[in-house]
Amino acid sequence: MSEEGTRVSRRKLFGLAGAGVALAGAGAAAGVGIDRMGGGSTAQAAVTTVDFHGEHQAGIVTPTQQNLHFAAFDVTTTDVGELRQLLRTWTSAARRMTAGQEVVPNGAVGGAAEAPPGDTGEALDLPASDLTLTIGFGPSLFDDRFGLASKRPAQLIDLPLFPKDKLDPARTGGDLCIQACANDPQVAVHAVRNLARLGFGVTEVRWSQLGFGRSSSTSREQATPRNLFGFKDGTNNIKSEDTDFLRDEVWAVAGDGQAWMAGGSYLVARRIQMHIETWDREPLEGQEQIIGRTKGSGAPLGQTAEFDDVDLGVRGAGGVPLIADDAHIRLASHQTLKGTRILRRGYNFVDGSDGVGHLEAGLFFLAFNRDTRKQYVPMQQALSSKDAMMEYVQHTGSAHFAVPPGLTPTSSWGDGLFA
Amino acid sequence: MPLSPRTPLAVLAGVGALVALSACDSTDSASGGSGAAGAIKVEASDSTCAVAANTANAGNVTFEITNKGTKVTEFYLYAEGDRIMGEVENIAPGLNRRLIVEVPEAGKYQTACKPGMVGNGIRGDFTVTGGAQKQTDTNAQKAEATKNYATYVANNTAALETETQKFVDLVKAGKVDEAKSEYASTRVYYERIEPVAEKFGDLDPLIDVREADLEPGQQFTGFHRLEKDLWVTGLQPDSSQVADKLLTDVKDLVTKTKTLQLSALDLANGAKGLLDEVATGKITGEEETFSHTDLWDFQANVDGSKGAIASLRPILQERDPALVSTLDKKFANVQSLLDKTRVGDGFKYYNQLSQDEIKAFASAVDALSEPLSKVAEVVSK
């Protein structure tokens, strides 16, 4: 330990000297955030760290980062002690990696030459890149293996099969999930890879998904991005500034049924394949009709600017609604859904091509809500039955997770669940 | 199940509105721009409707309506004969709402507030000046095209009714093998005119829904239900009933198509839509999950697309001869691939296709669909 302490502090000194006054206010967060960094670029590490601790897990209302690596795991052990221990190990690794550190001290190159390194090393020299790691527990974790049946929240339903779903079992379900978001894809991949590695023997990866080009914004400070259809997406999403909506529609409370979930949320993950080629042959006006917004500014049809209130009652010539009855934004709107809203994170994905010359591409949809039964499910029922956009998309993967509340510097994932 | 052809219908309904909006985004900020610039204020109360201006230039006219009354109200702009140009409903007391109306022609119009959302409303005269000639589809070539295509549709719907009758009789007589061999050849007539059938949003799902696409509470009826009975589960106690219902729905469809008014743009979008059906449903083998007779549908979709293009041919030939020769070449290419999979009067089953064959189909369909997607623009000029 003493040798390690020396190394770290020497690097700290190095970095701080280089970064100068810019770092003065960054304080302790910066101090712990640099053991993965070479000298010189420490200032970046200081400003690209998202606090791992808090009332809620990071990665939900955190401003959406550019890249995603999402992984769902099956628990392969039946020994509940091994599972608990892994969750503690994962917590400690996550705490370090989100601070820009290696998985373990002296991980990549500082350990014994005779042993495989404790950190895989591909994130060396890279800043924390706003990495967030968020854990979730799937419905299947609450079966009879670990005695957790009584801890299963009623909200954590097995999602129903929605019309037009074409779910691939190899992209569906999972006992656990890790959502890794970062502004550098290498950092997100590094995190999931190392957690998977720590989990061998206890868990195995069931499926995973890479995403890029965040297709949602969770803060008004972020411009609304575009999805692979070329449209601004998620304009009406709940933002981190909407504290009332977050309280009412996103965060679980003890009174919702399971006290251990207070401060947590429910995550719905859906892999939505887009028929890019047929979409691209759809005339512009048809595309805009299907979405219910203009492609340029993102204004709702009948309005002039992106954030103008959606007016579902405006009609054009002959009394025909400007926002069609089967337009995406009408069906997904809180007006149509009796006030229901969700918090959306989502990423575009391109998994190469499909073997017949078409892009294997789409949207990896992530939504957080307080009660999936009352929020996501009715919304998706309405969309998959009526949405004109369903002609151009197909849901190919699906999963649902209970995302527990945030941690203190001394607590671990699973503490509430196993208490 | 309907793929894109549902869209052309929606598109056509909304064309006017969308033209208005895109113009508004780019060039027309003077009359339709954001906020109040150029907007005409309307103050509505329970007994008055104060419109700040009673004239406007043709183009996009924006009204900003404020409800200062106590009743929920609506605001309309009417053309002569009370033809609705635009409306906004459900304006609750105290609320502001905006209405952007595309008014291409000069003329006499009327504004109306409707406190309580009933009655004739509080009317005011409104004059529009300037403006462009109204676009009409009365062009003789286009009229000829739609007339020809209507004949094509009529021939196919007549055959559809006859063949469905035969198919239904076989199902009801419990002649499973004969019903199976009649199944794919019956569907050909439906698949050829599918974009037309899909204009009847209530009938198409009854006739053609896929099991995987059923909505909660929706009954599994129509061709694919009988397909499942014939190929997978065996005939069910209600198979005869489902068969009767199919025939009723098909007859209903045939009657309704006779009154349908199609435009040249419908033909163009339909031709493209049929190929989109192929790309998303047939290339993947999803349409005929139980019988694997997807290639029969594939051929029928291609035939239907060709039928629509044939009707438009004189227009296309005059306006864009290069596009016509490209389409001919690409249609021939798809057809030659289909011909290679012929077996007797029919085709290979989808599950007998190799990955290479599927890929060749996908690529030929893409090569045809791209130029096909240009037809609407040429026709709409």
PDB file of C-alpha atoms in Angstrom, chain A residues 102-364:
ATOM      1  CA  GLU A 102      -8.474   1.678 -12.764  1.00  0.00           C
ATOM      2  CA  VAL A 103     -10.629  -1.205 -11.555  1.00  0.00           C
ATOM      3  CA  VAL A 104      -8.094  -1.940  -8.827  1.00  0.00           C
ATOM      4  CA  PRO A 105      -4.990   0.000  -7.777  1.00  0.00           C
ATOM      5  CA  ASN A 106      -2.009  -0.779 -10.005  1.00  0.00           C
ATOM      6  CA  GLY A 107      -4.435  -2.595 -12.238  1.00  0.00           C
ATOM      7  CA  ALA A 108      -3.164  -2.552 -15.794  1.00  0.00           C
ATOM      8  CA  VAL A 109       0.587  -2.491 -15.505  1.00  0.00           C
ATOM      9  CA  GLY A 110       1.513  -2.174 -11.842  1.00  0.00           C
ATOM     10  CA  GLY A 111       0.847  -5.719 -10.703  1.00  0.00           C
ATOM     11  CA  ALA A 112       2.830  -8.915 -10.720  1.00  0.00           C
ATOM     12  CA  ALA A 113       4.373  -9.791 -14.072  1.00  0.00           C
ATOM     13  CA  GLU A 114       3.322 -13.397 -13.592  1.00  0.00           C
ATOM     14  CA  ALA A 115      -0.377 -12.577 -13.212  1.00  0.00           C
ATOM     15  CA  PRO A 116      -2.919 -11.205 -15.649  1.00  0.00           C
ATOM     16  CA  PRO A 117      -3.422  -7.509 -15.007  1.00  0.00           C
ATOM     17  CA  GLY A 118      -6.265  -6.505 -12.680  1.00  0.00           C
ATOM     18  CA  ASP A 119      -7.460  -3.908 -15.173  1.00  0.00           C
ATOM     19  CA  THR A 120      -7.673  -4.604 -18.883  1.00  0.00           C
ATOM     20  CA  GLY A 121      -5.944  -1.319 -19.647  1.00  0.00           C
ATOM     21  CA  GLU A 122      -7.748   0.045 -22.691  1.00  0.00           C
ATOM     22  CA  ALA A 123      -8.900   3.081 -20.727  1.00  0.00           C
ATOM     23  CA  LEU A 124      -5.459   4.046 -19.494  1.00  0.00           C
ATOM     24  CA  ASP A 125      -4.722   7.695 -20.231  1.00  0.00           C
ATOM     25  CA  LEU A 126      -8.407   8.389 -20.866  1.00  0.00           C
ATOM     26  CA  PRO A 127     -10.355  10.700 -18.567  1.00  0.00           C
ATOM     27  CA  ALA A 128     -13.462   9.492 -16.729  1.00  0.00           C
ATOM     28  CA  SER A 129     -15.477  10.884 -19.659  1.00  0.00           C
ATOM     29  CA  ASP A 130     -18.557  11.376 -17.463  1.00  0.00           C
ATOM     30  CA  LEU A 131     -18.850   7.626 -17.037  1.00  0.00           C
ATOM     31  CA  THR A 132     -21.928   6.534 -15.130  1.00  0.00           C
ATOM     32  CA  LEU A 133     -22.653   2.948 -14.123  1.00  0.00           C
ATOM     33  CA  THR A 134     -26.208   2.098 -13.224  1.00  0.00           C
ATOM     34  CA  ILE A 135     -27.384  -1.286 -12.008  1.00  0.00           C
ATOM     35  CA  GLY A 136     -30.801  -2.884 -12.365  1.00  0.00           C
ATOM     36  CA  PHE A 137     -32.420  -6.118 -11.162  1.00  0.00           C
ATOM     37  CA  GLY A 138     -34.628  -8.066 -13.575  1.00  0.00           C
ATOM     38  CA  PRO A 139     -37.852  -9.908 -12.695  1.00  0.00           C
ATOM     39  CA  SER A 140     -36.094 -13.268 -13.055  1.00  0.00           C
ATOM     40  CA  LEU A 141     -33.748 -12.456 -10.154  1.00  0.00           C
ATOM     41  CA  PHE A 142     -36.763 -12.699  -7.868  1.00  0.00           C
ATOM     42  CA  ASP A 143     -37.521 -16.354  -8.596  1.00  0.00           C
ATOM     43  CA  ASP A 144     -36.806 -19.084  -6.013  1.00  0.00           C
ATOM     44  CA  ARG A 145     -33.006 -19.196  -6.382  1.00  0.00           C
ATOM     45  CA  PHE A 146     -32.066 -16.491  -3.921  1.00  0.00           C
ATOM     46  CA  GLY A 147     -35.115 -16.205  -1.690  1.00  0.00           C
ATOM     47  CA  LEU A 148     -35.987 -12.816  -3.078  1.00  0.00           C
ATOM     48  CA  ALA A 149     -39.594 -13.492  -4.113  1.00  0.00           C
ATOM     49  CA  SER A 150     -41.021 -11.368  -1.312  1.00  0.00           C
ATOM     50  CA  LYS A 151     -38.765  -8.476  -2.320  1.00  0.00           C
ATOM     51  CA  ARG A 152     -40.066  -8.312  -5.862  1.00  0.00           C
ATOM     52  CA  PRO A 153     -41.796  -5.002  -6.483  1.00  0.00           C
ATOM     53  CA  ALA A 154     -45.261  -5.315  -7.989  1.00  0.00           C
ATOM     54  CA  GLN A 155     -44.146  -2.730 -10.528  1.00  0.00           C
ATOM     55  CA  LEU A 156     -41.452  -5.097 -11.820  1.00  0.00           C
ATOM     56  CA  ILE A 157     -43.767  -7.003 -14.130  1.00  0.00           C
ATOM     57  CA  ASP A 158     -42.816  -9.358 -16.912  1.00  0.00           C
ATOM     58  CA  LEU A 159     -43.466  -7.061 -19.849  1.00  0.00           C
ATOM     59  CA  PRO A 160     -46.366  -8.218 -22.026  1.00  0.00           C
ATOM     60  CA  LEU A 161     -45.812  -9.050 -25.665  1.00  0.00           C
ATOM     61  CA  PHE A 162     -46.839  -5.971 -27.610  1.00  0.00           C
ATOM     62  CA  PRO A 163     -48.379  -6.132 -31.098  1.00  0.00           C
ATOM     63  CA  LYS A 164     -45.692  -6.362 -33.797  1.00  0.00           C
ATOM     64  CA  ASP A 165     -42.965  -7.350 -31.342  1.00  0.00           C
ATOM     65  CA  LYS A 166     -40.469  -9.733 -32.897  1.00  0.00           C
ATOM     66  CA  LEU A 167     -38.361 -10.390 -29.845  1.00  0.00           C
ATOM     67  CA  ASP A 168     -35.109 -12.254 -30.121  1.00  0.00           C
ATOM     68  CA  PRO A 169     -34.551 -14.307 -26.961  1.00  0.00           C
ATOM     69  CA  ALA A 170     -30.842 -13.530 -27.307  1.00  0.00           C
ATOM     70  CA  ARG A 171     -31.596  -9.832 -26.848  1.00  0.00           C
ATOM     71  CA  THR A 172     -34.269 -10.126 -24.176  1.00  0.00           C
ATOM     72  CA  GLY A 173     -34.473 -10.389 -20.394  1.00  0.00           C
ATOM     73  CA  GLY A 174     -31.722 -10.788 -17.831  1.00  0.00           C
ATOM     74  CA  ASP A 175     -31.302 -11.126 -14.041  1.00  0.00           C
ATOM     75  CA  LEU A 176     -29.153  -8.000 -13.796  1.00  0.00           C
ATOM     76  CA  CYS A 177     -28.203  -5.133 -16.010  1.00  0.00           C
ATOM     77  CA  ILE A 178     -25.446  -2.585 -16.129  1.00  0.00           C
ATOM     78  CA  GLN A 179     -25.990   0.621 -18.058  1.00  0.00           C
ATOM     79  CA  ALA A 180     -22.635   2.248 -18.802  1.00  0.00           C
ATOM     80  CA  CYS A 181     -22.810   5.718 -20.349  1.00  0.00           C
ATOM     81  CA  ALA A 182     -19.778   7.843 -21.175  1.00  0.00           C
ATOM     82  CA  ASN A 183     -18.599  10.462 -23.584  1.00  0.00           C
ATOM     83  CA  ASP A 184     -15.975   8.070 -24.898  1.00  0.00           C
ATOM     84  CA  PRO A 185     -17.099   4.668 -26.199  1.00  0.00           C
ATOM     85  CA  GLN A 186     -13.844   3.083 -25.104  1.00  0.00           C
ATOM     86  CA  VAL A 187     -14.496   4.087 -21.495  1.00  0.00           C
ATOM     87  CA  ALA A 188     -18.009   2.618 -21.527  1.00  0.00           C
ATOM     88  CA  VAL A 189     -16.813  -0.611 -23.120  1.00  0.00           C
ATOM     89  CA  HIS A 190     -13.919  -0.842 -20.680  1.00  0.00           C
ATOM     90  CA  ALA A 191     -16.307  -0.585 -17.735  1.00  0.00           C
ATOM     91  CA  VAL A 192     -18.689  -3.311 -18.905  1.00  0.00           C
ATOM     92  CA  ARG A 193     -15.848  -5.564 -19.985  1.00  0.00           C
ATOM     93  CA  ASN A 194     -14.220  -5.374 -16.574  1.00  0.00           C
ATOM     94  CA  LEU A 195     -17.448  -5.887 -14.652  1.00  0.00           C
ATOM     95  CA  ALA A 196     -18.217  -8.918 -16.840  1.00  0.00           C
ATOM     96  CA  ARG A 197     -14.737 -10.206 -16.092  1.00  0.00           C
ATOM     97  CA  LEU A 198     -15.174  -9.764 -12.362  1.00  0.00           C
ATOM     98  CA  GLY A 199     -18.444 -11.634 -12.661  1.00  0.00           C
ATOM     99  CA  PHE A 200     -17.244 -14.839 -14.304  1.00  0.00           C
ATOM    100  CA  GLY A 201     -18.403 -17.825 -12.298  1.00  0.00           C
ATOM    101  CA  VAL A 202     -21.203 -15.823 -10.734  1.00  0.00           C
ATOM    102  CA  THR A 203     -22.760 -14.099 -13.716  1.00  0.00           C
ATOM    103  CA  GLU A 204     -22.452 -14.275 -17.459  1.00  0.00           C
ATOM    104  CA  VAL A 205     -23.410 -11.748 -20.090  1.00  0.00           C
ATOM    105  CA  ARG A 206     -26.770 -12.640 -21.582  1.00  0.00           C
ATOM    106  CA  TRP A 207     -26.755  -9.888 -24.210  1.00  0.00           C
ATOM    107  CA  SER A 208     -25.307  -6.457 -24.668  1.00  0.00           C
ATOM    108  CA  GLN A 209     -25.805  -3.428 -26.844  1.00  0.00           C
ATOM    109  CA  LEU A 210     -23.582  -0.587 -27.923  1.00  0.00           C
ATOM    110  CA  GLY A 211     -25.127   2.800 -28.635  1.00  0.00           C
ATOM    111  CA  PHE A 212     -23.901   6.084 -29.980  1.00  0.00           C
ATOM    112  CA  GLY A 213     -25.250   9.533 -30.753  1.00  0.00           C
ATOM    113  CA  ARG A 214     -27.508   9.910 -27.741  1.00  0.00           C
ATOM    114  CA  SER A 215     -31.025  10.127 -29.119  1.00  0.00           C
ATOM    115  CA  SER A 216     -32.521  11.867 -26.131  1.00  0.00           C
ATOM    116  CA  SER A 217     -31.755  14.768 -23.890  1.00  0.00           C
ATOM    117  CA  THR A 218     -32.301  14.687 -20.148  1.00  0.00           C
ATOM    118  CA  SER A 219     -31.509  18.322 -19.510  1.00  0.00           C
ATOM    119  CA  ARG A 220     -32.602  21.595 -21.077  1.00  0.00           C
ATOM    120  CA  GLU A 221     -28.942  22.467 -21.375  1.00  0.00           C
ATOM    121  CA  GLN A 222     -28.675  19.811 -24.079  1.00  0.00           C
ATOM    122  CA  ALA A 223     -29.887  20.386 -27.624  1.00  0.00           C
ATOM    123  CA  THR A 224     -32.396  17.819 -28.801  1.00  0.00           C
ATOM    124  CA  PRO A 225     -30.502  15.252 -30.835  1.00  0.00           C
ATOM    125  CA  ARG A 226     -31.734  13.413 -33.908  1.00  0.00           C
ATOM    126  CA  ASN A 227     -32.508   9.747 -34.317  1.00  0.00           C
ATOM    127  CA  LEU A 228     -31.546   7.690 -37.346  1.00  0.00           C
ATOM    128  CA  PHE A 229     -34.754   8.767 -39.102  1.00  0.00           C
ATOM    129  CA  GLY A 230     -33.238  12.245 -39.065  1.00  0.00           C
ATOM    130  CA  PHE A 231     -35.824  13.671 -36.668  1.00  0.00           C
ATOM    131  CA  LYS A 232     -35.378  15.431 -33.367  1.00  0.00           C
ATOM    132  CA  ASP A 233     -36.409  12.907 -30.793  1.00  0.00           C
ATOM    133  CA  GLY A 234     -37.712  13.241 -27.281  1.00  0.00           C
ATOM    134  CA  THR A 235     -38.532  16.950 -27.334  1.00  0.00           C
ATOM    135  CA  ASN A 236     -41.333  16.346 -24.842  1.00  0.00           C
ATOM    136  CA  ASN A 237     -39.224  14.115 -22.632  1.00  0.00           C
ATOM    137  CA  ILE A 238     -39.093  14.828 -18.896  1.00  0.00           C
ATOM    138  CA  LYS A 239     -35.942  16.831 -18.183  1.00  0.00           C
ATOM    139  CA  SER A 240     -33.832  16.828 -15.032  1.00  0.00           C
ATOM    140  CA  GLU A 241     -35.118  20.352 -14.393  1.00  0.00           C
ATOM    141  CA  ASP A 242     -38.716  19.118 -14.161  1.00  0.00           C
ATOM    142  CA  THR A 243     -38.494  18.269 -10.472  1.00  0.00           C
ATOM    143  CA  ASP A 244     -42.238  17.813 -10.039  1.00  0.00           C
ATOM    144  CA  PHE A 245     -42.477  15.350 -12.896  1.00  0.00           C
ATOM    145  CA  LEU A 246     -39.422  13.485 -11.636  1.00  0.00           C
ATOM    146  CA  ARG A 247     -40.991  13.196  -8.195  1.00  0.00           C
ATOM    147  CA  ASP A 248     -44.343  12.036  -9.542  1.00  0.00           C
ATOM    148  CA  GLU A 249     -43.366   9.986 -12.593  1.00  0.00           C
ATOM    149  CA  VAL A 250     -39.815   8.707 -12.141  1.00  0.00           C
ATOM    150  CA  TRP A 251     -38.759   8.092  -8.547  1.00  0.00           C
ATOM    151  CA  ALA A 252     -40.234   5.276  -6.502  1.00  0.00           C
ATOM    152  CA  VAL A 253     -41.100   5.938  -2.859  1.00  0.00           C
ATOM    153  CA  ALA A 254     -41.367   3.540   0.065  1.00  0.00           C
ATOM    154  CA  GLY A 255     -45.148   3.760  -0.089  1.00  0.00           C
ATOM    155  CA  ASP A 256     -45.107   2.277  -3.582  1.00  0.00           C
ATOM    156  CA  GLY A 257     -44.672  -1.148  -2.014  1.00  0.00           C
ATOM    157  CA  GLN A 258     -41.031  -2.097  -1.545  1.00  0.00           C
ATOM    158  CA  ALA A 259     -39.143   0.136   0.862  1.00  0.00           C
ATOM    159  CA  TRP A 260     -35.773  -0.917  -0.587  1.00  0.00           C
ATOM    160  CA  MET A 261     -36.754   0.724  -3.892  1.00  0.00           C
ATOM    161  CA  ALA A 262     -37.361   4.200  -2.415  1.00  0.00           C
ATOM    162  CA  GLY A 263     -35.356   6.605  -4.565  1.00  0.00           C
ATOM    163  CA  GLY A 264     -35.064   4.035  -7.320  1.00  0.00           C
ATOM    164  CA  SER A 265     -36.875   3.713 -10.624  1.00  0.00           C
ATOM    165  CA  TYR A 266     -37.949   1.136 -13.207  1.00  0.00           C
ATOM    166  CA  LEU A 267     -35.998   0.782 -16.410  1.00  0.00           C
ATOM    167  CA  VAL A 268     -37.485  -0.463 -19.657  1.00  0.00           C
ATOM    168  CA  ALA A 269     -34.930  -1.341 -22.342  1.00  0.00           C
ATOM    169  CA  ARG A 270     -36.134  -2.006 -25.888  1.00  0.00           C
ATOM    170  CA  ARG A 271     -34.074  -2.657 -28.963  1.00  0.00           C
ATOM    171  CA  ILE A 272     -35.987  -1.082 -31.814  1.00  0.00           C
ATOM    172  CA  GLN A 273     -34.802  -1.957 -35.264  1.00  0.00           C
ATOM    173  CA  MET A 274     -35.524   0.650 -37.906  1.00  0.00           C
ATOM    174  CA  HIS A 275     -36.236  -0.183 -41.527  1.00  0.00           C
ATOM    175  CA  ILE A 276     -33.851   2.527 -42.635  1.00  0.00           C
ATOM    176  CA  GLU A 277     -34.006   1.838 -46.358  1.00  0.00           C
ATOM    177  CA  THR A 278     -37.779   1.980 -46.728  1.00  0.00           C
ATOM    178  CA  TRP A 279     -37.903   5.044 -44.480  1.00  0.00           C
ATOM    179  CA  ASP A 280     -35.407   6.774 -46.725  1.00  0.00           C
ATOM    180  CA  ARG A 281     -37.737   6.214 -49.664  1.00  0.00           C
ATOM    181  CA  GLU A 282     -40.666   7.784 -47.843  1.00  0.00           C
ATOM    182  CA  PRO A 283     -41.425  11.306 -49.108  1.00  0.00           C
ATOM    183  CA  LEU A 284     -40.552  14.128 -46.747  1.00  0.00           C
ATOM    184  CA  GLU A 285     -44.160  15.069 -46.132  1.00  0.00           C
ATOM    185  CA  GLY A 286     -44.967  11.457 -45.331  1.00  0.00           C
ATOM    186  CA  GLN A 287     -42.099  11.272 -42.844  1.00  0.00           C
ATOM    187  CA  GLU A 288     -43.322  14.454 -41.169  1.00  0.00           C
ATOM    188  CA  GLN A 289     -46.895  13.128 -41.041  1.00  0.00           C
ATOM    189  CA  ILE A 290     -45.756   9.926 -39.410  1.00  0.00           C
ATOM    190  CA  ILE A 291     -43.759  11.702 -36.716  1.00  0.00           C
ATOM    191  CA  GLY A 292     -46.056  14.727 -36.353  1.00  0.00           C
ATOM    192  CA  ARG A 293     -43.158  17.202 -36.493  1.00  0.00           C
ATOM    193  CA  THR A 294     -41.286  19.010 -39.214  1.00  0.00           C
ATOM    194  CA  LYS A 295     -37.935  17.488 -39.998  1.00  0.00           C
ATOM    195  CA  GLY A 296     -36.023  20.770 -40.062  1.00  0.00           C
ATOM    196  CA  SER A 297     -36.853  22.640 -36.880  1.00  0.00           C
ATOM    197  CA  GLY A 298     -38.648  19.836 -35.103  1.00  0.00           C
ATOM    198  CA  ALA A 299     -41.729  22.032 -34.631  1.00  0.00           C
ATOM    199  CA  PRO A 300     -44.943  20.133 -34.005  1.00  0.00           C
ATOM    200  CA  LEU A 301     -47.128  20.264 -37.119  1.00  0.00           C
ATOM    201  CA  GLY A 302     -49.209  23.417 -36.979  1.00  0.00           C
ATOM    202  CA  GLN A 303     -46.606  25.288 -34.905  1.00  0.00           C
ATOM    203  CA  THR A 304     -43.452  27.143 -35.755  1.00  0.00           C
ATOM    204  CA  ALA A 305     -40.681  26.241 -33.309  1.00  0.00           C
ATOM    205  CA  GLU A 306     -39.477  23.026 -31.707  1.00  0.00           C
ATOM    206  CA  PHE A 307     -40.604  23.772 -28.173  1.00  0.00           C
ATOM    207  CA  ASP A 308     -43.971  25.281 -29.112  1.00  0.00           C
ATOM    208  CA  ASP A 309     -46.673  23.398 -27.262  1.00  0.00           C
ATOM    209  CA  VAL A 310     -47.986  20.486 -29.258  1.00  0.00           C
ATOM    210  CA  ASP A 311     -51.545  21.392 -30.260  1.00  0.00           C
ATOM    211  CA  LEU A 312     -53.416  18.215 -31.106  1.00  0.00           C
ATOM    212  CA  GLY A 313     -56.596  20.151 -31.887  1.00  0.00           C
ATOM    213  CA  VAL A 314     -55.349  22.108 -34.900  1.00  0.00           C
ATOM    214  CA  ARG A 315     -57.006  21.079 -38.143  1.00  0.00           C
ATOM    215  CA  GLY A 316     -56.254  21.958 -41.722  1.00  0.00           C
ATOM    216  CA  ALA A 317     -58.314  22.014 -44.895  1.00  0.00           C
ATOM    217  CA  GLY A 318     -61.509  20.019 -44.626  1.00  0.00           C
ATOM    218  CA  GLY A 319     -61.105  19.714 -40.875  1.00  0.00           C
ATOM    219  CA  VAL A 320     -58.369  17.077 -41.189  1.00  0.00           C
ATOM    220  CA  PRO A 321     -56.113  17.085 -38.082  1.00  0.00           C
ATOM    221  CA  LEU A 322     -52.667  18.489 -38.856  1.00  0.00           C
ATOM    222  CA  ILE A 323     -51.256  15.979 -36.402  1.00  0.00           C
ATOM    223  CA  ALA A 324     -52.796  12.789 -37.746  1.00  0.00           C
ATOM    224  CA  ASP A 325     -54.638  10.337 -35.533  1.00  0.00           C
ATOM    225  CA  ASP A 326     -51.816   7.826 -36.020  1.00  0.00           C
ATOM    226  CA  ALA A 327     -48.917  10.298 -35.744  1.00  0.00           C
ATOM    227  CA  HIS A 328     -46.191   9.290 -33.329  1.00  0.00           C
ATOM    228  CA  ILE A 329     -46.267  12.431 -31.200  1.00  0.00           C
ATOM    229  CA  ARG A 330     -50.038  12.319 -30.792  1.00  0.00           C
ATOM    230  CA  LEU A 331     -50.017   8.752 -29.524  1.00  0.00           C
ATOM    231  CA  ALA A 332     -46.982   9.300 -27.305  1.00  0.00           C
ATOM    232  CA  SER A 333     -48.203  12.605 -25.891  1.00  0.00           C
ATOM    233  CA  HIS A 334     -49.222  13.042 -22.286  1.00  0.00           C
ATOM    234  CA  GLN A 335     -52.424  14.673 -23.536  1.00  0.00           C
ATOM    235  CA  THR A 336     -53.441  11.434 -25.250  1.00  0.00           C
ATOM    236  CA  LEU A 337     -52.099   9.260 -22.449  1.00  0.00           C
ATOM    237  CA  LYS A 338     -54.037  10.999 -19.679  1.00  0.00           C
ATOM    238  CA  GLY A 339     -51.006  12.783 -18.299  1.00  0.00           C
ATOM    239  CA  THR A 340     -48.603   9.856 -18.394  1.00  0.00           C
ATOM    240  CA  ARG A 341     -44.961  10.734 -18.981  1.00  0.00           C
ATOM    241  CA  ILE A 342     -41.703   8.829 -18.884  1.00  0.00           C
ATOM    242  CA  LEU A 343     -38.059   9.819 -18.647  1.00  0.00           C
ATOM    243  CA  ARG A 344     -36.270   8.715 -21.766  1.00  0.00           C
ATOM    244  CA  ARG A 345     -32.685   7.917 -22.420  1.00  0.00           C
ATOM    245  CA  GLY A 346     -31.918   6.310 -25.714  1.00  0.00           C
ATOM    246  CA  TYR A 347     -29.135   5.713 -28.150  1.00  0.00           C
ATOM    247  CA  ASN A 348     -28.820   5.108 -31.844  1.00  0.00           C
ATOM    248  CA  PHE A 349     -27.178   1.875 -32.822  1.00  0.00           C
ATOM    249  CA  VAL A 350     -25.726   0.370 -35.960  1.00  0.00           C
ATOM    250  CA  ASP A 351     -24.702  -3.251 -35.559  1.00  0.00           C
ATOM    251  CA  GLY A 352     -23.216  -3.467 -39.031  1.00  0.00           C
ATOM    252  CA  SER A 353     -25.422  -4.895 -41.752  1.00  0.00           C
ATOM    253  CA  ASP A 354     -28.017  -7.626 -41.750  1.00  0.00           C
ATOM    254  CA  GLY A 355     -26.546  -9.890 -44.422  1.00  0.00           C
ATOM    255  CA  VAL A 356     -28.915  -8.746 -47.179  1.00  0.00           C
ATOM    256  CA  GLY A 357     -27.345  -5.350 -47.620  1.00  0.00           C
ATOM    257  CA  HIS A 358     -29.498  -3.415 -45.158  1.00  0.00           C
ATOM    258  CA  LEU A 359     -28.304  -1.618 -42.065  1.00  0.00           C
ATOM    259  CA  GLU A 360     -28.862  -3.496 -38.845  1.00  0.00           C
ATOM    260  CA  ALA A 361     -29.675  -0.226 -37.158  1.00  0.00           C
ATOM    261  CA  GLY A 362     -32.151   1.485 -34.946  1.00  0.00           C
ATOM    262  CA  LEU A 363     -32.799   2.964 -31.573  1.00  0.00           C
ATOM    263  CA  PHE A 364     -31.899   1.397 -28.276  1.00  0.00           C
TER     264      PHE A 364
END
